[in-house]
Amino acid sequence: MTGRKEVFLQEILGQAPRILGQQCRVPTMRPYGCFDRPFWNYGDYGTPRTRRQEAVLTLALLYTIQHEDNIYFGNRMILEWIRAGIDFYSRIQLRTGAFNELYPNEFNYTSTAFTSYAVSESLILLKDELPARQAYMDTLRKAAAWLSRNGEPLVINLSLIHIS
């Protein structure tokens, strides 16, 4: 592993316990798989922050990166928690195909786009060990269809705009 990749891996390994601490990892709890601890543990608000499900991709990367310091590599519990995270993502999708972020029926474009990316990349990384269930594919198709019908002109990168 090159120096830059090594630095990133060490940083991620240092944050992995915190990431796992955000996830509801109790299978008997209704929000099992949810990475939004304020939602599932404290009841701070009425809808889970969907963007937090992007953590499945970090776990998928940790699961697949073989390195002497990576205790998560090939760990079956990590694979189970990835599956639980993707299951939760699928359960919270709105009928339209969109996802909420801050409040119910928000139909948030960025939440739908970024979480769908994280889930699809996770499924690609884990294709041999976490088969893409039909439910996962249906969720991703619905999200893609919603995204293709709903542009978001206000989502811009302000760093690209030159202000004089």
Coordinates of C-alpha atoms in Angstrom, one line a residue:
M1 CA 0.0 0.0 0.0
T2 CA 1.4 3.4 -1.0
G3 CA 2.1 6.1 1.6
R4 CA -1.0 8.2 0.8
K5 CA -3.3 5.2 0.9
E6 CA -1.7 4.0 4.1
V7 CA -2.4 7.4 5.7
F8 CA -6.1 7.3 4.7
L9 CA -6.5 3.7 5.8
Q10 CA -5.0 4.5 9.2
E11 CA -7.3 7.5 9.6
I12 CA -10.4 5.4 8.7
L13 CA -9.3 2.6 11.0
G14 CA -9.2 5.1 13.8
Q15 CA -12.7 6.3 13.1
A16 CA -14.3 2.8 12.5
P17 CA -15.3 2.3 16.1
R18 CA -17.1 5.7 16.1
I19 CA -18.8 4.8 12.9
L20 CA -20.0 1.5 14.3
G21 CA -21.1 3.2 17.4
Q22 CA -23.5 5.3 15.3
Q23 CA -25.3 2.2 13.9
C24 CA -28.1 0.3 15.6
R25 CA -26.6 -3.1 15.8
V26 CA -29.3 -4.8 17.8
P27 CA -31.2 -7.2 15.5
T28 CA -34.4 -7.1 17.6
M29 CA -34.7 -3.3 17.4
R30 CA -36.9 -1.9 14.6
P31 CA -34.2 0.6 13.3
Y32 CA -31.6 -2.2 13.1
G33 CA -29.0 -1.1 10.6
C34 CA -29.7 2.7 11.0
F35 CA -26.5 4.8 11.3
D36 CA -28.4 7.8 12.7
R37 CA -27.8 7.4 16.5
P38 CA -29.7 10.6 17.5
F39 CA -32.7 9.1 15.6
W40 CA -32.7 5.5 16.8
N41 CA -31.2 5.9 20.3
Y42 CA -32.4 9.3 21.5
G43 CA -35.5 10.0 19.5
D44 CA -34.3 13.5 18.7
Y45 CA -36.4 13.8 15.5
G46 CA -39.1 12.0 13.5
T47 CA -37.2 10.9 10.5
P48 CA -33.7 9.3 10.1
R49 CA -31.0 11.3 8.4
T50 CA -30.7 9.1 5.3
R51 CA -27.2 10.5 4.4
R52 CA -25.8 8.7 7.4
Q53 CA -26.5 5.4 5.6
E54 CA -23.5 6.2 3.4
A55 CA -21.4 4.6 6.2
V56 CA -22.1 1.3 4.6
L57 CA -19.6 2.1 1.9
T58 CA -16.9 2.8 4.5
L59 CA -17.6 -0.5 6.1
A60 CA -17.6 -2.3 2.7
L61 CA -14.2 -0.8 2.0
L62 CA -12.9 -1.8 5.4
Y63 CA -14.3 -5.3 4.9
T64 CA -12.4 -5.7 1.5
I65 CA -9.1 -4.1 2.2
Q66 CA -6.5 -6.6 3.3
H67 CA -3.9 -5.0 5.5
E68 CA -2.1 -6.2 8.7
D69 CA -3.7 -3.4 10.7
N70 CA -7.2 -3.9 9.4
I71 CA -9.1 -6.0 11.9
Y72 CA -12.3 -5.5 9.9
F73 CA -11.0 -7.3 6.7
G74 CA -13.2 -10.3 6.1
N75 CA -15.0 -10.0 9.4
R76 CA -18.4 -11.6 9.1
M77 CA -20.0 -9.3 11.6
I78 CA -19.0 -6.3 9.5
L79 CA -20.6 -8.0 6.5
E80 CA -23.8 -8.5 8.6
W81 CA -23.8 -4.8 9.7
I82 CA -23.4 -3.7 6.1
R83 CA -26.3 -5.9 5.1
A84 CA -28.4 -4.4 7.9
G85 CA -27.5 -0.9 6.8
I86 CA -28.6 -1.6 3.3
D87 CA -31.8 -3.2 4.5
F88 CA -32.5 -0.1 6.6
Y89 CA -31.8 2.1 3.6
S90 CA -34.3 0.1 1.5
R91 CA -37.0 0.2 4.2
I92 CA -36.9 4.0 4.6
Q93 CA -37.3 4.8 0.9
L94 CA -40.4 6.8 0.1
R95 CA -43.0 5.4 -2.4
T96 CA -41.8 7.9 -5.0
G97 CA -38.2 6.5 -4.9
A98 CA -36.8 9.5 -3.0
F99 CA -35.4 9.7 0.5
N100 CA -35.9 12.2 3.3
E101 CA -33.0 14.0 5.1
L102 CA -34.3 16.5 7.7
Y103 CA -38.1 16.1 7.8
P104 CA -40.8 13.7 6.6
N105 CA -41.8 13.9 2.9
E106 CA -38.9 16.1 2.0
F107 CA -37.9 14.1 -1.1
N108 CA -34.3 15.2 -0.8
Y109 CA -32.3 15.0 -3.9
T110 CA -28.8 14.8 -2.4
S111 CA -29.9 12.2 0.1
T112 CA -31.3 10.1 -2.6
A113 CA -28.3 10.5 -4.9
F114 CA -25.4 10.1 -2.4
T115 CA -26.9 7.2 -0.4
S116 CA -27.8 5.3 -3.6
Y117 CA -24.2 5.7 -4.8
A118 CA -22.9 4.4 -1.5
V119 CA -25.2 1.4 -1.5
S120 CA -24.6 0.6 -5.2
E121 CA -20.8 0.8 -4.7
S122 CA -21.0 -1.4 -1.6
L123 CA -23.0 -4.0 -3.5
I124 CA -20.4 -3.9 -6.3
L125 CA -17.5 -4.3 -3.8
L126 CA -19.3 -7.2 -2.1
K127 CA -20.9 -8.9 -5.1
D128 CA -19.5 -12.3 -4.2
E129 CA -20.4 -12.1 -0.5
L130 CA -23.5 -10.0 -0.4
P131 CA -25.6 -10.8 -3.4
A132 CA -27.7 -7.9 -4.6
R133 CA -31.1 -9.0 -3.4
Q134 CA -34.0 -8.2 -5.6
A135 CA -35.2 -5.7 -3.0
Y136 CA -31.9 -3.8 -3.1
M137 CA -32.1 -3.6 -6.9
D138 CA -35.7 -2.5 -6.8
T139 CA -34.8 0.2 -4.3
L140 CA -31.9 1.5 -6.4
R141 CA -34.0 1.4 -9.6
K142 CA -36.7 3.5 -7.9
A143 CA -34.2 6.0 -6.6
A144 CA -32.6 6.2 -10.1
A145 CA -35.9 6.8 -11.7
W146 CA -36.8 9.5 -9.2
L147 CA -33.5 11.2 -9.7
S148 CA -33.9 11.2 -13.5
R149 CA -37.3 12.9 -13.2
N150 CA -36.2 15.4 -10.5
G151 CA -33.3 17.8 -11.1
E152 CA -31.9 19.9 -8.4
P153 CA -30.7 23.2 -9.8
L154 CA -29.9 24.7 -6.4
V155 CA -27.4 22.0 -5.5
I156 CA -24.2 23.6 -6.7
N157 CA -20.6 23.7 -5.6
L158 CA -20.0 27.3 -4.5
S159 CA -16.2 26.7 -4.6
L160 CA -16.5 26.6 -8.4
I161 CA -18.1 30.1 -8.6
H162 CA -15.6 32.9 -8.9
I163 CA -16.8 35.9 -6.8
S164 CA -15.2 39.2 -7.6

